[in-house]
Each structure stands twice: as C-alpha cells, then as structure tokens.
Coordinates of N, CA, C and O in Angstrom, one line a residue:
M1 N -21.1 9.5 -11.4 CA -20.3 9.0 -11.2 C -18.9 9.7 -12.1 O -19.1 9.3 -13.0
I2 N -17.8 10.1 -11.5 CA -16.7 10.6 -12.0 C -15.4 9.8 -12.0 O -15.3 9.6 -10.8
L3 N -15.0 9.3 -13.0 CA -13.9 8.6 -12.6 C -12.7 9.6 -12.9 O -12.8 10.2 -13.7
V4 N -11.7 9.2 -11.8 CA -10.2 10.0 -11.9 C -9.3 9.2 -12.1 O -9.1 8.4 -11.5
Y5 N -8.7 9.7 -13.3 CA -7.4 8.9 -13.5 C -6.1 9.9 -13.8 O -6.1 10.8 -14.1
Q6 N -5.3 9.2 -12.7 CA -4.1 10.2 -12.3 C -2.8 9.0 -12.7 O -2.7 8.1 -11.7
I7 N -1.9 9.4 -13.6 CA -0.9 8.5 -13.6 C 0.1 9.3 -13.7 O 0.3 10.5 -14.3
R8 N 1.4 9.4 -12.6 CA 2.3 10.4 -12.4 C 3.4 9.6 -12.7 O 3.7 8.3 -12.4
S9 N 4.5 10.4 -13.2 CA 5.9 10.1 -12.7 C 6.4 11.0 -11.7 O 6.3 12.1 -11.5
E10 N 7.7 10.2 -10.7 CA 8.3 10.6 -10.1 C 9.6 10.5 -10.1 O 10.2 9.7 -11.0
M11 N 10.6 11.1 -9.6 CA 12.1 11.1 -9.8 C 12.6 9.7 -9.6 O 12.2 9.3 -8.7
N12 N 13.2 9.0 -10.1 CA 13.8 7.9 -10.3 C 12.8 6.5 -10.0 O 13.1 5.7 -9.5
M13 N 11.5 6.8 -10.3 CA 10.5 5.8 -10.1 C 9.8 5.7 -11.8 O 9.8 6.9 -12.4
D14 N 9.4 4.8 -11.9 CA 8.7 4.6 -13.6 C 7.2 5.3 -13.2 O 6.7 5.6 -12.1
L15 N 6.5 5.1 -14.0 CA 5.1 5.9 -13.9 C 4.1 4.7 -13.0 O 4.6 3.4 -13.1
R16 N 3.3 5.4 -12.1 CA 2.8 4.4 -11.3 C 1.4 4.8 -11.0 O 0.9 6.0 -11.4
C17 N 0.7 3.6 -10.6 CA -0.8 4.0 -10.4 C -1.1 4.3 -8.8 O 0.0 4.1 -8.0
E18 N -2.0 5.3 -8.7 CA -2.1 5.7 -7.4 C -3.4 5.5 -7.1 O -4.5 5.7 -7.8
N19 N -4.0 5.6 -5.7 CA -5.0 5.8 -5.2 C -5.8 6.8 -5.5 O -5.8 7.6 -4.4
T20 N -6.5 7.3 -6.5 CA -6.8 8.8 -6.6 C -8.5 8.9 -6.7 O -9.1 9.7 -6.9
G21 N -9.1 7.9 -6.3 CA -10.8 7.4 -6.7 C -10.6 6.4 -6.8 O -10.1 5.2 -6.1
I22 N -11.8 5.6 -7.7 CA -12.2 4.3 -8.0 C -11.6 3.8 -9.2 O -11.8 3.2 -9.3
S23 N -10.6 4.5 -9.7 CA -9.9 3.9 -10.8 C -8.3 3.2 -10.8 O -7.6 2.9 -11.9
I24 N -8.0 2.8 -9.6 CA -6.4 2.5 -9.2 C -6.5 1.1 -10.2 O -5.2 0.6 -10.8
Y25 N -7.7 0.2 -10.4 CA -7.5 -1.0 -11.3 C -7.0 -0.7 -12.6 O -6.6 -1.2 -13.0
F26 N -7.8 0.3 -13.0 CA -7.8 0.6 -14.5 C -6.6 1.2 -14.6 O -5.6 0.9 -15.4
Q27 N -5.7 2.2 -14.1 CA -4.9 2.8 -13.6 C -3.6 1.6 -14.1 O -2.7 1.9 -14.8
C28 N -3.7 0.6 -13.0 CA -2.6 -0.4 -13.0 C -2.4 -1.1 -14.1 O -1.6 -1.4 -14.6
R29 N -3.7 -1.7 -14.7 CA -3.6 -2.3 -16.1 C -2.9 -1.4 -16.9 O -2.2 -2.1 -17.8
I30 N -3.3 -0.4 -17.4 CA -2.6 0.7 -18.4 C -1.2 0.4 -18.2 O -0.5 0.3 -19.3
L31 N -0.7 0.9 -17.2 CA 0.6 0.9 -16.9 C 1.3 -0.4 -17.3 O 2.4 -0.3 -17.7
A32 N 0.4 -1.5 -17.0 CA 1.3 -2.8 -17.0 C 1.1 -3.3 -18.2 O 2.4 -4.1 -18.8
A33 N 0.1 -2.6 -19.1 CA 0.2 -3.3 -20.6 C 1.3 -2.7 -21.5 O 1.6 -2.9 -22.4
K34 N 2.0 -1.6 -20.9 CA 3.2 -1.5 -21.5 C 4.4 -2.4 -21.6 O 5.0 -2.4 -22.6
S35 N 4.1 -3.3 -20.6 CA 5.1 -4.3 -20.6 C 4.4 -5.8 -20.8 O 5.0 -6.7 -21.1
N36 N 3.0 -5.6 -21.1 CA 2.5 -7.3 -21.0 C 1.4 -6.9 -22.0 O 0.2 -6.7 -21.9
E37 N 1.5 -7.8 -23.1 CA 0.4 -7.7 -24.2 C -1.1 -8.1 -23.8 O -2.1 -7.4 -24.3
H38 N -1.1 -9.0 -22.7 CA -2.4 -9.5 -22.4 C -3.1 -8.6 -21.7 O -4.5 -8.6 -21.5
L39 N -2.6 -7.5 -21.4 CA -3.5 -6.2 -20.5 C -3.7 -5.3 -21.5 O -4.2 -4.1 -20.7
K40 N -3.4 -5.2 -22.6 CA -3.7 -4.0 -23.3 C -5.0 -3.5 -23.6 O -5.3 -2.3 -23.5
S41 N -6.1 -4.5 -23.7 CA -7.3 -4.2 -23.9 C -8.1 -4.8 -22.6 O -7.7 -5.7 -21.9
R42 N -9.3 -4.4 -22.2 CA -10.1 -4.8 -21.3 C -10.1 -6.1 -21.4 O -10.6 -7.4 -20.7
E43 N -10.7 -6.7 -22.8 CA -11.1 -8.1 -23.4 C -10.0 -9.1 -23.1 O -10.0 -10.0 -22.8
S44 N -8.7 -9.1 -23.5 CA -7.7 -9.6 -23.4 C -7.2 -9.8 -22.1 O -6.8 -10.9 -21.4
A45 N -7.5 -8.7 -21.3 CA -7.0 -8.6 -19.6 C -7.8 -9.8 -19.1 O -7.6 -10.4 -17.9
A46 N -9.5 -9.4 -19.3 CA -10.4 -10.5 -18.8 C -10.0 -11.9 -19.2 O -10.0 -13.0 -18.2
E47 N -9.8 -11.9 -20.5 CA -9.3 -13.4 -20.5 C -8.0 -13.9 -20.1 O -8.0 -14.8 -19.4
Y48 N -7.1 -13.2 -19.9 CA -5.5 -13.6 -18.9 C -6.1 -13.8 -17.7 O -5.5 -14.9 -17.2
F49 N -7.2 -13.3 -17.1 CA -7.6 -13.5 -15.4 C -8.6 -14.4 -15.5 O -8.8 -15.1 -14.8
G50 N -9.3 -14.8 -16.6 CA -10.3 -16.2 -16.5 C -11.6 -15.3 -16.4 O -12.3 -16.2 -15.4
I51 N -12.0 -14.0 -16.2 CA -13.1 -13.7 -16.1 C -13.8 -13.0 -16.9 O -13.1 -12.6 -18.1
S52 N -15.1 -12.6 -16.9 CA -15.7 -11.8 -18.2 C -15.1 -10.4 -18.3 O -14.9 -9.9 -17.1
V53 N -15.4 -9.8 -19.1 CA -15.3 -8.2 -19.6 C -15.8 -7.4 -18.8 O -15.5 -6.3 -18.4
S54 N -17.3 -8.1 -18.5 CA -18.3 -7.1 -17.7 C -17.5 -7.0 -16.4 O -17.8 -5.7 -15.6
S55 N -17.1 -8.1 -15.7 CA -16.6 -8.0 -14.5 C -15.3 -7.1 -14.4 O -15.4 -6.4 -13.6
L56 N -14.4 -7.2 -15.2 CA -13.6 -6.6 -15.3 C -13.7 -5.2 -15.3 O -13.3 -4.4 -14.6
A57 N -14.5 -4.6 -16.2 CA -15.0 -3.3 -16.0 C -15.7 -3.0 -15.1 O -15.7 -1.6 -14.6
N58 N -16.4 -3.8 -14.3 CA -17.1 -3.3 -13.1 C -16.0 -3.2 -12.3 O -16.4 -2.1 -11.1
Y59 N -14.9 -3.7 -12.1 CA -13.9 -3.3 -10.9 C -13.0 -2.3 -11.3 O -12.7 -1.2 -10.4
E60 N -13.0 -2.3 -12.7 CA -12.2 -0.6 -13.2 C -13.2 0.4 -13.1 O -12.5 1.5 -12.8
R61 N -14.4 0.3 -12.9 CA -15.2 1.7 -13.1 C -15.7 1.8 -11.4 O -16.3 2.9 -11.2
G62 N -15.3 0.8 -10.7 CA -15.6 1.0 -9.0 C -17.1 0.5 -9.0 O -17.7 0.9 -7.8
I63 N -17.9 -0.1 -9.9 CA -19.2 -0.5 -9.7 C -19.4 -1.8 -8.6 O -20.1 -2.0 -7.5
T64 N -18.2 -2.6 -8.5 CA -18.0 -3.7 -7.9 C -16.5 -4.0 -7.2 O -15.6 -3.5 -8.2
V65 N -16.4 -4.5 -6.4 CA -15.0 -4.8 -5.3 C -14.7 -6.1 -6.0 O -15.4 -6.9 -5.7
P66 N -13.5 -5.9 -6.5 CA -13.1 -7.5 -6.6 C -12.7 -8.3 -5.3 O -12.4 -7.9 -4.6
P67 N -12.9 -9.7 -5.8 CA -12.7 -10.3 -4.4 C -10.9 -10.6 -4.5 O -10.5 -10.2 -5.3
L68 N -10.9 -11.0 -3.0 CA -9.3 -11.1 -3.0 C -8.5 -11.8 -3.8 O -7.3 -11.1 -4.2
D69 N -8.7 -12.7 -4.2 CA -8.0 -13.9 -5.1 C -8.1 -13.0 -6.6 O -6.9 -12.9 -7.0
M70 N -8.8 -12.2 -6.7 CA -8.7 -11.3 -8.1 C -7.7 -10.3 -7.7 O -7.1 -9.7 -8.6
V71 N -7.7 -9.5 -6.9 CA -6.8 -8.2 -6.2 C -5.2 -9.1 -6.1 O -4.6 -8.5 -6.4
M72 N -5.6 -10.5 -5.5 CA -3.8 -10.9 -5.8 C -3.4 -10.6 -7.1 O -2.2 -10.8 -7.3
M73 N -4.2 -11.8 -7.8 CA -3.8 -12.0 -9.1 C -3.5 -10.2 -10.0 O -2.3 -10.2 -10.6
M74 N -4.3 -9.3 -9.7 CA -3.8 -8.3 -10.2 C -2.9 -7.6 -10.0 O -1.7 -6.9 -11.0
A75 N -2.6 -7.7 -8.6 CA -1.2 -6.9 -7.9 C -0.1 -7.7 -8.7 O 0.9 -6.9 -9.0
D76 N -0.1 -9.2 -8.8 CA 1.3 -9.7 -9.5 C 1.2 -9.6 -11.2 O 2.2 -9.2 -11.3
A77 N 0.1 -9.5 -11.5 CA -0.1 -9.0 -13.1 C 0.4 -7.8 -13.4 O 1.0 -7.6 -14.4
Y78 N 0.1 -6.5 -12.5 CA 0.2 -5.3 -13.2 C 1.5 -4.8 -12.2 O 1.8 -3.7 -12.2
D79 N 2.5 -5.6 -11.6 CA 3.3 -5.7 -10.6 C 2.9 -4.1 -9.8 O 3.7 -3.0 -9.6
A80 N 1.8 -4.5 -9.2 CA 1.3 -3.2 -8.1 C 1.0 -3.9 -6.9 O -0.1 -3.9 -6.6
P81 N 2.0 -3.9 -5.9 CA 1.9 -4.5 -4.4 C 0.7 -3.5 -3.5 O 0.5 -4.0 -2.9
Q82 N 0.8 -2.3 -4.3 CA 0.1 -1.3 -3.3 C -1.5 -1.7 -3.1 O -2.4 -1.6 -2.4
L83 N -1.9 -2.7 -4.3 CA -3.2 -3.1 -4.5 C -4.0 -3.8 -3.0 O -5.0 -3.9 -3.0
K84 N -2.8 -4.7 -2.9 CA -3.0 -5.5 -1.8 C -3.5 -4.7 -0.6 O -4.4 -4.8 0.1
N85 N -2.8 -3.7 -0.4 CA -2.8 -3.1 0.9 C -3.7 -2.2 1.0 O -4.5 -2.0 1.8
L86 N -4.1 -1.6 -0.4 CA -5.5 -0.6 -0.7 C -6.6 -1.5 -0.4 O -7.8 -1.3 0.4
Y87 N -6.2 -2.7 -0.8 CA -7.5 -4.2 -0.6 C -7.7 -4.2 1.1 O -9.2 -3.8 1.5
C88 N -7.0 -4.4 1.8 CA -6.9 -4.5 3.3 C -7.4 -3.3 3.8 O -8.1 -3.5 4.8
L89 N -7.0 -2.0 3.4 CA -7.6 -0.5 4.1 C -8.9 -0.6 3.9 O -9.6 0.3 4.8
Q90 N -9.5 -0.8 3.0 CA -11.0 -0.6 2.1 C -11.5 -1.4 2.7 O -12.8 -1.4 2.9
Q91 N -11.3 -3.0 2.3 CA -12.4 -3.9 2.5 C -11.9 -5.0 3.8 O -13.3 -5.3 4.1
C92 N -10.9 -5.0 4.3 CA -10.8 -6.1 4.9 C -11.2 -5.7 6.6 O -10.5 -4.4 7.0
P93 N -12.0 -6.0 7.5 CA -12.2 -5.5 9.0 C -11.0 -5.4 9.5 O -10.9 -4.7 10.6
F94 N -10.1 -6.4 9.7 CA -9.0 -6.4 10.3 C -7.8 -5.4 9.5 O -7.5 -4.8 10.1
G95 N -7.7 -5.5 8.6 CA -6.8 -4.3 7.8 C -7.2 -3.1 7.9 O -6.1 -2.1 8.0
K96 N -8.2 -2.7 7.8 CA -9.3 -1.1 8.1 C -8.4 -0.5 9.3 O -8.2 0.6 9.5
E97 N -8.1 -1.6 10.5 CA -7.5 -1.0 11.6 C -6.3 -1.2 11.8 O -5.6 -0.7 12.7
Q98 N -5.5 -1.4 10.7 CA -3.8 -1.9 11.1 C -3.1 -0.4 10.4 O -3.8 0.2 9.4
P99 N -2.0 -0.3 11.0 CA -1.3 1.0 10.6 C -0.3 0.6 9.2 O 0.8 0.0 9.2
I100 N -1.3 0.4 8.0 CA -0.7 0.2 7.0 C -0.9 1.4 5.7 O -1.6 1.8 5.9
S101 N 0.1 1.0 4.8 CA -0.1 2.2 3.7 C -0.3 1.4 2.6 O 0.3 0.4 2.2
A102 N -1.2 2.2 1.5 CA -1.1 1.8 0.2 C -0.5 3.0 -0.8 O -0.6 2.7 -2.3
D103 N 0.5 3.5 -0.2 CA 1.1 4.7 -1.1 C 2.6 4.0 -1.1 O 3.1 3.5 -0.7
L104 N 2.8 4.1 -2.9 CA 3.8 3.6 -3.3 C 4.6 4.8 -3.4 O 4.5 5.5 -4.6
K105 N 5.6 5.0 -2.8 CA 6.5 6.4 -2.6 C 7.9 5.9 -2.9 O 8.5 4.7 -3.4
T106 N 8.6 7.0 -3.5 CA 9.8 7.0 -3.9 C 10.9 6.2 -2.7 O 10.5 6.5 -1.4
L107 N 11.9 5.7 -3.2 CA 12.7 5.5 -2.1 C 13.8 6.6 -1.0 O 13.4 6.4 -0.1
E108 N 13.5 7.6 -1.7 CA 14.1 8.8 -1.1 C 12.8 9.2 -0.1 O 13.2 9.5 1.3
A109 N 11.7 9.4 -0.4 CA 10.5 9.8 0.5 C 10.1 8.9 1.5 O 10.2 9.3 3.0
V110 N 10.5 7.5 1.4 CA 10.3 6.5 2.4 C 11.4 6.7 3.4 O 11.4 6.8 4.6
T111 N 12.6 6.9 2.7 CA 13.6 7.1 3.6 C 13.5 8.2 4.8 O 14.0 8.1 5.7
V112 N 13.2 9.3 4.1 CA 13.2 10.5 4.7 C 12.0 10.2 6.0 O 12.5 11.0 7.3
G113 N 11.0 9.7 5.8 CA 10.1 9.4 6.5 C 10.4 8.7 8.0 O 10.3 9.0 9.0
I114 N 10.9 7.6 7.3 CA 11.5 6.9 8.4 C 12.7 7.2 9.4 O 12.6 7.3 10.7
V115 N 13.4 7.8 8.7 CA 14.5 8.4 9.4 C 14.1 9.7 10.4 O 14.5 9.9 11.4
A116 N 13.0 10.5 10.1 CA 12.5 11.4 10.7 C 12.1 10.8 11.8 O 12.0 11.3 12.9
K117 N 11.1 9.8 11.7 CA 10.2 9.1 13.1 C 11.3 8.4 13.7 O 11.0 7.7 15.0
L118 N 13.0 8.0 13.3 CA 13.4 7.5 14.2 C 14.5 8.4 15.1 O 15.7 8.0 15.5
D119 N 14.2 9.6 14.6 CA 15.0 10.7 15.8 C 15.6 9.9 17.1 O 14.5 9.2 18.0
G120 N 16.5 10.1 17.4 CA 17.1 9.2 18.4 C 16.6 9.8 19.7 O 16.5 9.3 21.0
K121 N 15.9 11.3 20.1 CA 15.5 11.8 20.9 C 14.3 11.4 21.4 O 14.1 10.9 22.6
C122 N 13.6 11.1 20.5 CA 12.2 10.9 20.3 C 12.2 9.4 20.6 O 10.9 9.0 21.4
I123 N 12.8 8.8 20.3 CA 12.9 7.2 20.3 C 13.2 6.6 21.8 O 12.6 5.7 22.6
E124 N 14.4 7.7 22.4 CA 14.9 7.4 23.7 C 13.5 7.8 24.7 O 13.2 6.8 25.3
E125 N 13.2 9.0 24.5 CA 12.0 9.4 25.4 C 10.7 8.4 25.3 O 9.9 8.1 26.3
M126 N 10.7 7.9 24.1 CA 9.4 6.7 23.9 C 9.8 5.6 24.9 O 9.0 4.7 25.2
R127 N 11.0 5.1 24.7 CA 11.7 3.8 25.4 C 11.3 3.9 26.9 O 10.8 3.0 27.2
R128 N 11.8 5.1 27.2 CA 11.7 5.2 28.7 C 10.1 5.4 29.1 O 10.0 4.8 30.1
E129 N 9.3 5.8 28.4 CA 8.0 6.1 28.9 C 7.4 4.7 28.6 O 6.7 4.2 29.8
L130 N 7.6 3.9 27.7 CA 7.3 2.5 27.6 C 7.4 1.8 28.9 O 6.9 1.0 29.4
L131 N 8.9 1.7 29.4 CA 9.5 1.2 30.2 C 8.8 1.3 31.4 O 8.2 0.6 32.5
N132 N 8.4 2.7 31.9 CA 7.9 3.3 32.7 C 6.5 2.6 32.9 O 6.0 2.3 34.2
I133 N 5.8 2.6 32.1 CA 4.2 2.0 31.7 C 4.1 0.6 32.0 O 3.8 -0.1 32.8
A134 N 5.5 -0.2 31.6 CA 5.3 -1.4 31.8 C 5.7 -2.0 33.2 O 5.5 -3.4 33.3
E135 N 6.5 -1.1 33.5 CA 7.5 -1.6 35.1 C 6.5 -2.5 35.6 O 6.8 -3.5 36.3
D136 N 5.3 -1.9 36.3 CA 4.2 -3.0 37.0 C 3.5 -3.8 36.4 O 2.6 -4.7 36.8
G137 N 3.8 -4.1 35.1 CA 2.7 -5.0 34.0 C 1.2 -4.5 34.2 O 0.5 -5.4 33.3
K138 N 1.0 -3.1 34.0 CA -0.4 -2.7 34.2 C -0.3 -1.4 33.4 O 0.6 -0.7 33.8
I139 N -1.3 -0.9 32.9 CA -1.4 0.6 32.4 C -2.3 1.3 33.4 O -3.7 0.8 33.3
A140 N -1.9 1.9 34.3 CA -2.6 2.6 35.4 C -3.7 3.5 34.5 O -3.0 4.3 33.1
P141 N -4.6 4.3 35.2 CA -5.3 5.2 34.4 C -4.5 6.4 34.0 O -4.5 7.3 33.4
D142 N -3.7 6.5 35.0 CA -2.8 8.2 34.9 C -1.6 8.0 33.8 O -0.8 8.7 33.1
E143 N -1.5 6.5 33.2 CA -0.5 6.2 32.1 C -1.3 6.0 30.8 O -0.4 5.8 29.7
E144 N -2.5 6.0 30.6 CA -3.2 5.8 29.4 C -3.0 6.8 28.6 O -2.4 6.2 27.3
E145 N -2.9 8.1 28.7 CA -2.7 9.1 27.5 C -1.2 8.9 27.2 O -0.9 9.2 26.0
D146 N -0.3 8.7 28.0 CA 0.7 8.5 27.8 C 1.0 7.3 26.8 O 2.1 7.4 25.4
F147 N 0.6 5.9 27.1 CA 0.4 5.1 26.4 C -0.1 5.1 25.0 O 0.5 4.6 23.7
L148 N -1.1 5.8 24.9 CA -1.7 5.9 23.6 C -0.7 6.9 22.8 O -0.5 6.7 21.4
E149 N -0.1 8.0 23.4 CA 0.8 8.7 22.5 C 2.0 7.6 21.8 O 2.5 7.9 20.8
V150 N 2.4 6.8 22.8 CA 3.6 5.8 22.2 C 3.1 5.1 21.4 O 3.7 5.0 20.2
T151 N 1.9 4.7 21.3 CA 1.5 3.5 20.0 C 1.0 4.4 19.2 O 1.2 3.8 17.9
K152 N 0.7 5.6 19.0 CA 0.4 6.7 18.1 C 1.5 6.6 17.0 O 1.7 6.8 16.0
T153 N 3.0 7.2 17.8 CA 4.1 7.1 17.4 C 4.6 6.0 16.7 O 4.9 6.1 15.5
L154 N 4.4 4.9 17.1 CA 4.4 3.6 16.6 C 3.8 3.0 15.4 O 4.4 2.6 14.4
D155 N 2.6 3.8 15.3 CA 2.0 3.3 14.2 C 2.3 4.2 13.1 O 2.3 3.8 12.3
K156 N 2.5 5.5 13.2 CA 3.2 6.1 12.0 C 4.4 5.9 11.7 O 4.5 5.4 10.6
L157 N 5.1 4.8 12.5 CA 6.3 4.6 12.1 C 6.2 3.3 11.3 O 6.9 2.8 10.1
S158 N 4.9 2.2 11.8 CA 4.5 1.0 11.3 C 4.1 1.6 9.6 O 4.3 0.7 8.8
V159 N 3.2 2.8 9.6 CA 2.7 3.0 8.1 C 4.1 3.2 7.4 O 4.2 3.0 6.0
S160 N 4.8 4.1 7.6 CA 6.1 4.2 7.1 C 7.1 2.9 6.5 O 7.4 2.7 5.6
I161 N 7.1 2.0 7.7 CA 7.6 0.8 7.5 C 7.2 -0.1 6.1 O 7.5 -0.8 5.2
S162 N 5.8 0.1 6.3 CA 4.9 -0.4 5.3 C 5.0 0.0 4.0 O 5.0 -0.4 2.8
E163 N 5.3 1.5 3.5 CA 6.0 1.9 2.5 C 7.1 1.6 1.7 O 7.1 1.0 0.9
L164 N 7.8 1.1 2.6 CA 9.5 0.3 2.6 C 9.0 -0.7 2.1 O 9.5 -1.5 1.2
R165 N 8.2 -1.6 2.8 CA 7.8 -3.0 2.2 C 7.3 -2.8 0.8 O 7.4 -3.6 0.3
L166 N 6.5 -2.0 0.5 CA 5.8 -1.8 -0.7 C 6.8 -1.9 -1.5 O 7.0 -2.3 -2.8
L167 N 7.8 -0.8 -1.4 CA 8.9 -0.4 -2.5 C 9.7 -1.6 -2.6 O 10.0 -1.9 -3.8
K168 N 10.2 -2.2 -1.2 CA 10.9 -3.7 -1.6 C 10.2 -4.5 -2.4 O 11.0 -5.1 -3.7
E169 N 8.9 -4.7 -2.5 CA 8.3 -5.8 -3.1 C 8.5 -5.4 -4.8 O 8.7 -6.3 -5.5
K170 N 8.0 -4.0 -4.9 CA 8.2 -3.6 -6.3 C 9.6 -3.9 -7.1 O 9.8 -4.4 -8.2
I171 N 10.6 -3.3 -6.0 CA 12.0 -3.4 -6.6 C 12.4 -4.7 -6.9 O 13.1 -5.2 -8.0
L172 N 12.3 -5.3 -5.7 CA 12.8 -7.1 -6.0 C 12.1 -7.8 -6.9 O 12.4 -8.5 -7.7
R173 N 10.8 -7.6 -7.4 CA 9.8 -8.1 -8.2 C 10.4 -7.6 -9.6 O 10.6 -8.5 -10.2
R174 N 10.8 -6.2 -9.7 CA 11.5 -6.0 -11.0 C 12.8 -6.4 -11.4 O 13.3 -6.8 -12.3
N175 N 13.6 -6.6 -10.0 CA 14.7 -7.1 -10.4 C 15.0 -8.6 -10.7 O 15.9 -9.3 -11.3
D176 N 14.0 -9.4 -10.0 CA 13.9 -10.9 -10.3 C 13.6 -10.9 -11.8 O 13.9 -11.8 -12.6
G177 N 12.7 -9.8 -12.6 CA 12.3 -10.2 -14.2 C 13.6 -9.8 -15.1 O 13.8 -10.2 -15.8
L178 N 14.5 -9.0 -14.3 CA 15.4 -8.9 -15.0 C 16.8 -10.2 -15.3 O 17.4 -10.4 -16.3
D179 N 16.7 -11.1 -14.0 CA 17.0 -12.6 -13.9 C 16.7 -13.4 -14.8 O 17.9 -14.4 -15.2
E180 N 15.4 -13.1 -15.5 CA 15.1 -14.2 -16.2 C 15.5 -14.4 -17.6 O 15.9 -13.9 -18.5

C-alpha cells in the first residue's frame, strides 16, 4: 500500500490538506501542528484526542476509518472542515448520494465556479423548463429527460455552494481565532 502525501500552497490560501488518497488525516494533522503543539507528534495528538496511538496511526494510514465523532474532533482541531464532507461522501450512505464537495478551493476558484453556473440565460431556461414540468403537478414520461437535466445542473451548483460553505467555515473559524 502506497501512501500519497500532498500538501500544496495556493495563491491567497495557507497550505492545505487535500484528499489525494488515504493520507488526508495525516496531512491535516501535520499542517495543524504548525499552530498547535499537541498535534506535532502522533503520540501527543493521540493523547489530545483521548485515543490510542495505534488507533490514530491506523486512521492516518488508512487501515481503519475513524468514527464520525473522531472525524468531527479532527476537523475542529485541524481546522479542516473538508474532513466532514469527505467522511459523508465516502462513509455515509446518505452523504454518498448528495451533491457536496470535499475540496477546499480558493475564494477565486469557488466564485468563478458559482458565477459560471449562474449564467442568466441558463438559469432562465432552467426556470422555464422546471415551471413547464411542474405546471400540472406531474412529471410526464416525455418530461423526464428535461427534469433530469435540470436536476443535474442544480446538483453542479450545489457542489459549488458546498465548496463555498467549506471556505466560509474555514475563514470564519480563522477570523474567530484572531478575536480571542
């Protein structure tokens, strides 16, 4: 089993951890260790979370999946809200089917993505199509393809919105830390 570690820098963003394979928990801990002494070693991080060193090692190596409460604690301690979405996308039966993203992108990238999907002509066309479909309160067989296209477009917008929410959570959390 090969572990892939990728920590990259983006313009106007701090170094960040990404889902490049099985190592995102390790990546996020290492990045968070720059501002939290408790996370510098696996031993001290395990003590910080109240778990065994071997459990943390297994999470970081991808041998076992951390339970939801541990993912929530890691996301909070590591300032990595994308861990929650990643967990939902990979582990939760409901989350796997939802249009969400676990990618923490730059504000510029998220904004361009949303604005591109909110093209006035496309939105107006989609609005008219949805109104035509819903007019009689039923989705007729000849309307199914159009309905699927509308929902696919809205799902893409939902993914972009979830990227914006991740960024908001990260930025607001960072700003809250400055006030303390």
